[in-house]
CSV table of C-alpha atoms in Angstrom, one decimal:
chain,number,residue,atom,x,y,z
A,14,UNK,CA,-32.9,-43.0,-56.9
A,15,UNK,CA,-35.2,-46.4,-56.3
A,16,UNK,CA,-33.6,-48.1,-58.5
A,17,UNK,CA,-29.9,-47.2,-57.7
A,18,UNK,CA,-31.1,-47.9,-53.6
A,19,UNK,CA,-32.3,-51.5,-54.7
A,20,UNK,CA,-28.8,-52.0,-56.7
A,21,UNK,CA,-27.1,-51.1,-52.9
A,22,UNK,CA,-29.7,-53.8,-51.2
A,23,UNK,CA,-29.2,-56.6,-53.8
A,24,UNK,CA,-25.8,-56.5,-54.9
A,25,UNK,CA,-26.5,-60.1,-55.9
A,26,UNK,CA,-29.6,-59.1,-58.1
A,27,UNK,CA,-28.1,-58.7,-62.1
A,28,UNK,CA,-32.0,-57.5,-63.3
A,29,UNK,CA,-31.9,-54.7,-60.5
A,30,UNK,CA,-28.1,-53.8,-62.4
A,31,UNK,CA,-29.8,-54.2,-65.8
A,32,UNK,CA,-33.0,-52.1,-64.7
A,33,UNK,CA,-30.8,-49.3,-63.7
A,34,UNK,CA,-28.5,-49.5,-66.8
A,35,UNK,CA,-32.0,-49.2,-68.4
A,36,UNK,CA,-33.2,-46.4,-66.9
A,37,UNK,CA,-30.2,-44.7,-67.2
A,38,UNK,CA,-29.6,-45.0,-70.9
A,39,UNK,CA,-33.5,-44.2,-71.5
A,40,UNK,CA,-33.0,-41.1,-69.6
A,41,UNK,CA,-29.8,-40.1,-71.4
A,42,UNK,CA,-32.0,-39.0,-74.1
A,43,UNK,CA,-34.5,-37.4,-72.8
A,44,UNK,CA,-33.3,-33.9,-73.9
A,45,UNK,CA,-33.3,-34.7,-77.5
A,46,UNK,CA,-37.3,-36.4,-77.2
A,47,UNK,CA,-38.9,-33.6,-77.7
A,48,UNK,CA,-38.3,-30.7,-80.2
A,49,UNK,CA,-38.0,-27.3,-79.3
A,50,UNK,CA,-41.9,-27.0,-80.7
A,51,UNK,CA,-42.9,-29.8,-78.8
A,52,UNK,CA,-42.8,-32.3,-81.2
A,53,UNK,CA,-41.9,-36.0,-80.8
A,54,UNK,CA,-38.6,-36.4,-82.7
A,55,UNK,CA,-37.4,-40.0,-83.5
A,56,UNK,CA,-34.7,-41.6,-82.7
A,57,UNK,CA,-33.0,-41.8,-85.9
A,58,UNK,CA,-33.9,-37.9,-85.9
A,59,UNK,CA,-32.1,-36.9,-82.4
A,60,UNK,CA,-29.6,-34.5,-82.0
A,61,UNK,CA,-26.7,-36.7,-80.2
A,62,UNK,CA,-25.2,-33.7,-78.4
A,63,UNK,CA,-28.0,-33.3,-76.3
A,64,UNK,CA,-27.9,-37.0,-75.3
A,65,UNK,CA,-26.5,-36.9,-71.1
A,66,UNK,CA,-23.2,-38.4,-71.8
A,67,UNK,CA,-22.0,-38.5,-68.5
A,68,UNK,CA,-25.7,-40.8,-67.7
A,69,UNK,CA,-24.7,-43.2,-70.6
A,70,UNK,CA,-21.3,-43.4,-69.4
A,71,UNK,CA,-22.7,-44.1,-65.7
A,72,UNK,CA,-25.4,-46.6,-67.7
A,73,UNK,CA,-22.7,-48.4,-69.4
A,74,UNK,CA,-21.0,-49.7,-66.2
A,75,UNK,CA,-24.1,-50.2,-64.6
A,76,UNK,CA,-25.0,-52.5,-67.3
A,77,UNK,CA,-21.5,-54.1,-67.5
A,78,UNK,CA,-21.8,-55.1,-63.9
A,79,UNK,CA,-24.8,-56.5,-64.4
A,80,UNK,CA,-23.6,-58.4,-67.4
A,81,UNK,CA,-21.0,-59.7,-64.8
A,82,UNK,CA,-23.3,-61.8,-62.6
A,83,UNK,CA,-24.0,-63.8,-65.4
A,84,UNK,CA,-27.4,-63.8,-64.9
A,85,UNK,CA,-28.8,-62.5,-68.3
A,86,UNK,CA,-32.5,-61.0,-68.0
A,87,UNK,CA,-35.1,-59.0,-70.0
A,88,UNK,CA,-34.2,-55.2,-67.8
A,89,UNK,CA,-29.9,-56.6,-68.7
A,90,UNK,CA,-30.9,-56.9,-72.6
A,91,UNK,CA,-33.5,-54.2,-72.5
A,92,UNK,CA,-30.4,-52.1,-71.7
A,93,UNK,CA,-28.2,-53.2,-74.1
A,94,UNK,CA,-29.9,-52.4,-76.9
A,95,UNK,CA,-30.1,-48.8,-75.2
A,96,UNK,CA,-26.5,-49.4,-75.1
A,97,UNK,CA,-26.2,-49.9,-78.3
A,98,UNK,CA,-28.2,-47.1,-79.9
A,99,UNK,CA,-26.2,-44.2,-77.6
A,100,UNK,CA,-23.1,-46.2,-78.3
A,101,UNK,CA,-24.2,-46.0,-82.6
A,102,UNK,CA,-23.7,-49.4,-82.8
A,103,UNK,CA,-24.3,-51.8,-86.1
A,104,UNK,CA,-28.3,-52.2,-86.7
A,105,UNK,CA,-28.0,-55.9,-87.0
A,106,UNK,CA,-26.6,-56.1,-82.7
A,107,UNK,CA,-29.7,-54.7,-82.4
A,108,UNK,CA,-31.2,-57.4,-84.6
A,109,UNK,CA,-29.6,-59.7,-81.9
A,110,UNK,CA,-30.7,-58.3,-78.7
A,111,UNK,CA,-34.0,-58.1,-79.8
A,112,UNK,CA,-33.7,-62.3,-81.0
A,113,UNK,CA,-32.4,-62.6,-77.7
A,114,UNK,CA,-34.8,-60.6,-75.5
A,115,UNK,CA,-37.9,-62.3,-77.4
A,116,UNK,CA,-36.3,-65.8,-76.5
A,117,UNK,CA,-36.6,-64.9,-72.7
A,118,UNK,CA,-40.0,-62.3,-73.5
A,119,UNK,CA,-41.9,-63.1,-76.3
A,120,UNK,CA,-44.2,-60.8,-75.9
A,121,UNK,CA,-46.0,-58.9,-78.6
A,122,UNK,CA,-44.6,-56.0,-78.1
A,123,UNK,CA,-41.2,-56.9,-77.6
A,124,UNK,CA,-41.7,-59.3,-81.2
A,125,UNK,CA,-43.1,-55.7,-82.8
A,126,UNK,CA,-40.0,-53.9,-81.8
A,127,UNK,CA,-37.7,-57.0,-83.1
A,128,UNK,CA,-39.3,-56.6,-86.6
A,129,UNK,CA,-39.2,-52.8,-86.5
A,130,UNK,CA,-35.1,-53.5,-85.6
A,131,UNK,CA,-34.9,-55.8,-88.7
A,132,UNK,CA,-36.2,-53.1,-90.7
A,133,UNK,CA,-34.2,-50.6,-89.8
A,134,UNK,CA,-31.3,-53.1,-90.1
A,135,UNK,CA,-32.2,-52.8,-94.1
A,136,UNK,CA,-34.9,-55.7,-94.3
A,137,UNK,CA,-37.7,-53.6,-94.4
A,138,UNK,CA,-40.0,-56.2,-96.3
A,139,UNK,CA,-39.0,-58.7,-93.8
A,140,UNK,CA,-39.6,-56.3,-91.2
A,141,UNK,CA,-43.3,-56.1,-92.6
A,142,UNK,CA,-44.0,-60.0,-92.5
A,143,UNK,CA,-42.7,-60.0,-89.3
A,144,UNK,CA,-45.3,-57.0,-88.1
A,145,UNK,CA,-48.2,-59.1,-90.0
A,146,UNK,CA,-47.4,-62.1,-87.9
A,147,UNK,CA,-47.9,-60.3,-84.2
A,148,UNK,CA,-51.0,-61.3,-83.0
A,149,UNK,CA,-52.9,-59.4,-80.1
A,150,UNK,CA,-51.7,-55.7,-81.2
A,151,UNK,CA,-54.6,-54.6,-83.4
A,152,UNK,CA,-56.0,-52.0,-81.2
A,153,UNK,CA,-52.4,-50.7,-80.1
A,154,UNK,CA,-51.5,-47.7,-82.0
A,155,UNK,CA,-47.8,-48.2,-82.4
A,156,UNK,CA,-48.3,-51.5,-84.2
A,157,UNK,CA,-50.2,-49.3,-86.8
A,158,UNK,CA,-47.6,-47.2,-86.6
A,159,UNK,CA,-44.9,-48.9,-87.4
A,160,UNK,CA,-46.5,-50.5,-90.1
A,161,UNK,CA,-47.4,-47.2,-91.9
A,162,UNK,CA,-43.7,-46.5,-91.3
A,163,UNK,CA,-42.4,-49.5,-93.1
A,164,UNK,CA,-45.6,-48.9,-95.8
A,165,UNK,CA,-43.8,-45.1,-96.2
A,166,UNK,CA,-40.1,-46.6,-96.4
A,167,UNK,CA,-41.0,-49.1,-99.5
A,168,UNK,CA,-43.1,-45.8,-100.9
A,169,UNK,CA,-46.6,-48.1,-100.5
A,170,UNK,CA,-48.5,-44.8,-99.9
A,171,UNK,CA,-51.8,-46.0,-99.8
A,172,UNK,CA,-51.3,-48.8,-97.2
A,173,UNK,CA,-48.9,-46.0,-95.4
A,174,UNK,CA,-51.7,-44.2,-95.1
A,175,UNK,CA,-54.7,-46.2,-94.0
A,176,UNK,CA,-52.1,-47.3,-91.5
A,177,UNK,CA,-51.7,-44.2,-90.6
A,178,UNK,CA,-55.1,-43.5,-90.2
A,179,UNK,CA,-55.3,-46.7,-88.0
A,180,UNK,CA,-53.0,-45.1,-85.7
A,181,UNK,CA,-54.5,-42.2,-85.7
A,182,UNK,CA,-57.8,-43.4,-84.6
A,183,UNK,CA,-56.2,-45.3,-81.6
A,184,UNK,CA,-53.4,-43.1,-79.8
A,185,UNK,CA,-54.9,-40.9,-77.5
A,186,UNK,CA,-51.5,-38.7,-77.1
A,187,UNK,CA,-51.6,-35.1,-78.8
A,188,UNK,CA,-47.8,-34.7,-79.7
A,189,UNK,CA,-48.3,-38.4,-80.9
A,190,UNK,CA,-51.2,-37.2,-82.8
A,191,UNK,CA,-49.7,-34.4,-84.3
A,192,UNK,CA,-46.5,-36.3,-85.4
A,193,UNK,CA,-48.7,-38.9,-87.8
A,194,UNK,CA,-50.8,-36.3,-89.0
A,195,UNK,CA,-47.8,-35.3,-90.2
A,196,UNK,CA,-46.7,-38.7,-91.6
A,197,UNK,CA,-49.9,-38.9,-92.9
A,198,UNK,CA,-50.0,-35.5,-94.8
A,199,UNK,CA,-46.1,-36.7,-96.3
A,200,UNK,CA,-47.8,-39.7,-98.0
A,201,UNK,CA,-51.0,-38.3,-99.1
């Protein structure tokens, strides 16, 4: 409601457009988050027909106004790789947005999700130098994560794991917990 009342009071603003196509498209999936159990469920892992199409389709034109006041931001390209997950598009357009966002933000975080994007684009070892490169992320659990993730995917099991374990030691988040116990279990 904030954000869609700031999009009415600065018409002008494209990041208050891309914000709400971003909060739109984030939202559209929040049915298919969380199993029926509880559990965190991936994206890769989602069931589609609970995504809100009707909030995509409203995201979508949000975003493509914003992408007409040619004004490109981080909240603009933020949503369009949103976009382009609910819209199934080719990994390597993700690849791009994220090049693109970490031109304009290149923050660690954003650079961890870039090299997370390249590996699921089908460069997983490329992926992994990218993840060793990030600097500042060694006490943030998702960096761990990620890197037990792309450990698991080239069937590295020992390095999945104490990665794993790294990330288990640092997320304070039960479903979060649960989900790399799990993970860790799997490559045990």
């Amino acid at each position: 409601r904030l954000a869609k009342l700031l999009a009415v009071l600065m018409p002008d603003e494209a990041e208050v457009f891309g914000l709400l196509a971003l909060m739109l498209l984030q939202d559209s999936r929040r049915a298919a988050r969380v199993g029926d159990d509880g559990e965190i469920v991936l994206l890769e892992d989602q069931d589609r027909s609970l995504w809100n199409q009707a909030r995509i389709d409203e995201g979508l034109r949000v975003l493509e106004r914003a992408a007409a006041i040619r004004r490109p931001g981080p909240y603009q390209l933020q949503a369009a790789i949103a976009a382009a997950h609910a819209e199934d598009r080719p990994p390597a357009e993700i690849v791009a947005f994220y090049e693109a966002l970490a031109a304009i933000d290149p923050s660690p975080v954003v650079r961890l999700n870039h090299a997370v994007a390249v590996a699921l684009a089908g460069d997983v070892d490329g992926g992994l130098a990218l993840l060793d490169a990030i600097e500042g992320l060694d006490g943030y659990h998702l960096l761990h994560a990620a890197r037990a993730d792309l450990f698991r995917r080239l069937d590295r099991r020992d390095e999945a794991g104490a990665s794993y374990q790294r990330a288990l030691e640092l997320t304070t988040n039960e479903s979060e917990s649960r989900f790399l116990e799990r993970r860790l279990a799997e490559v045990s």
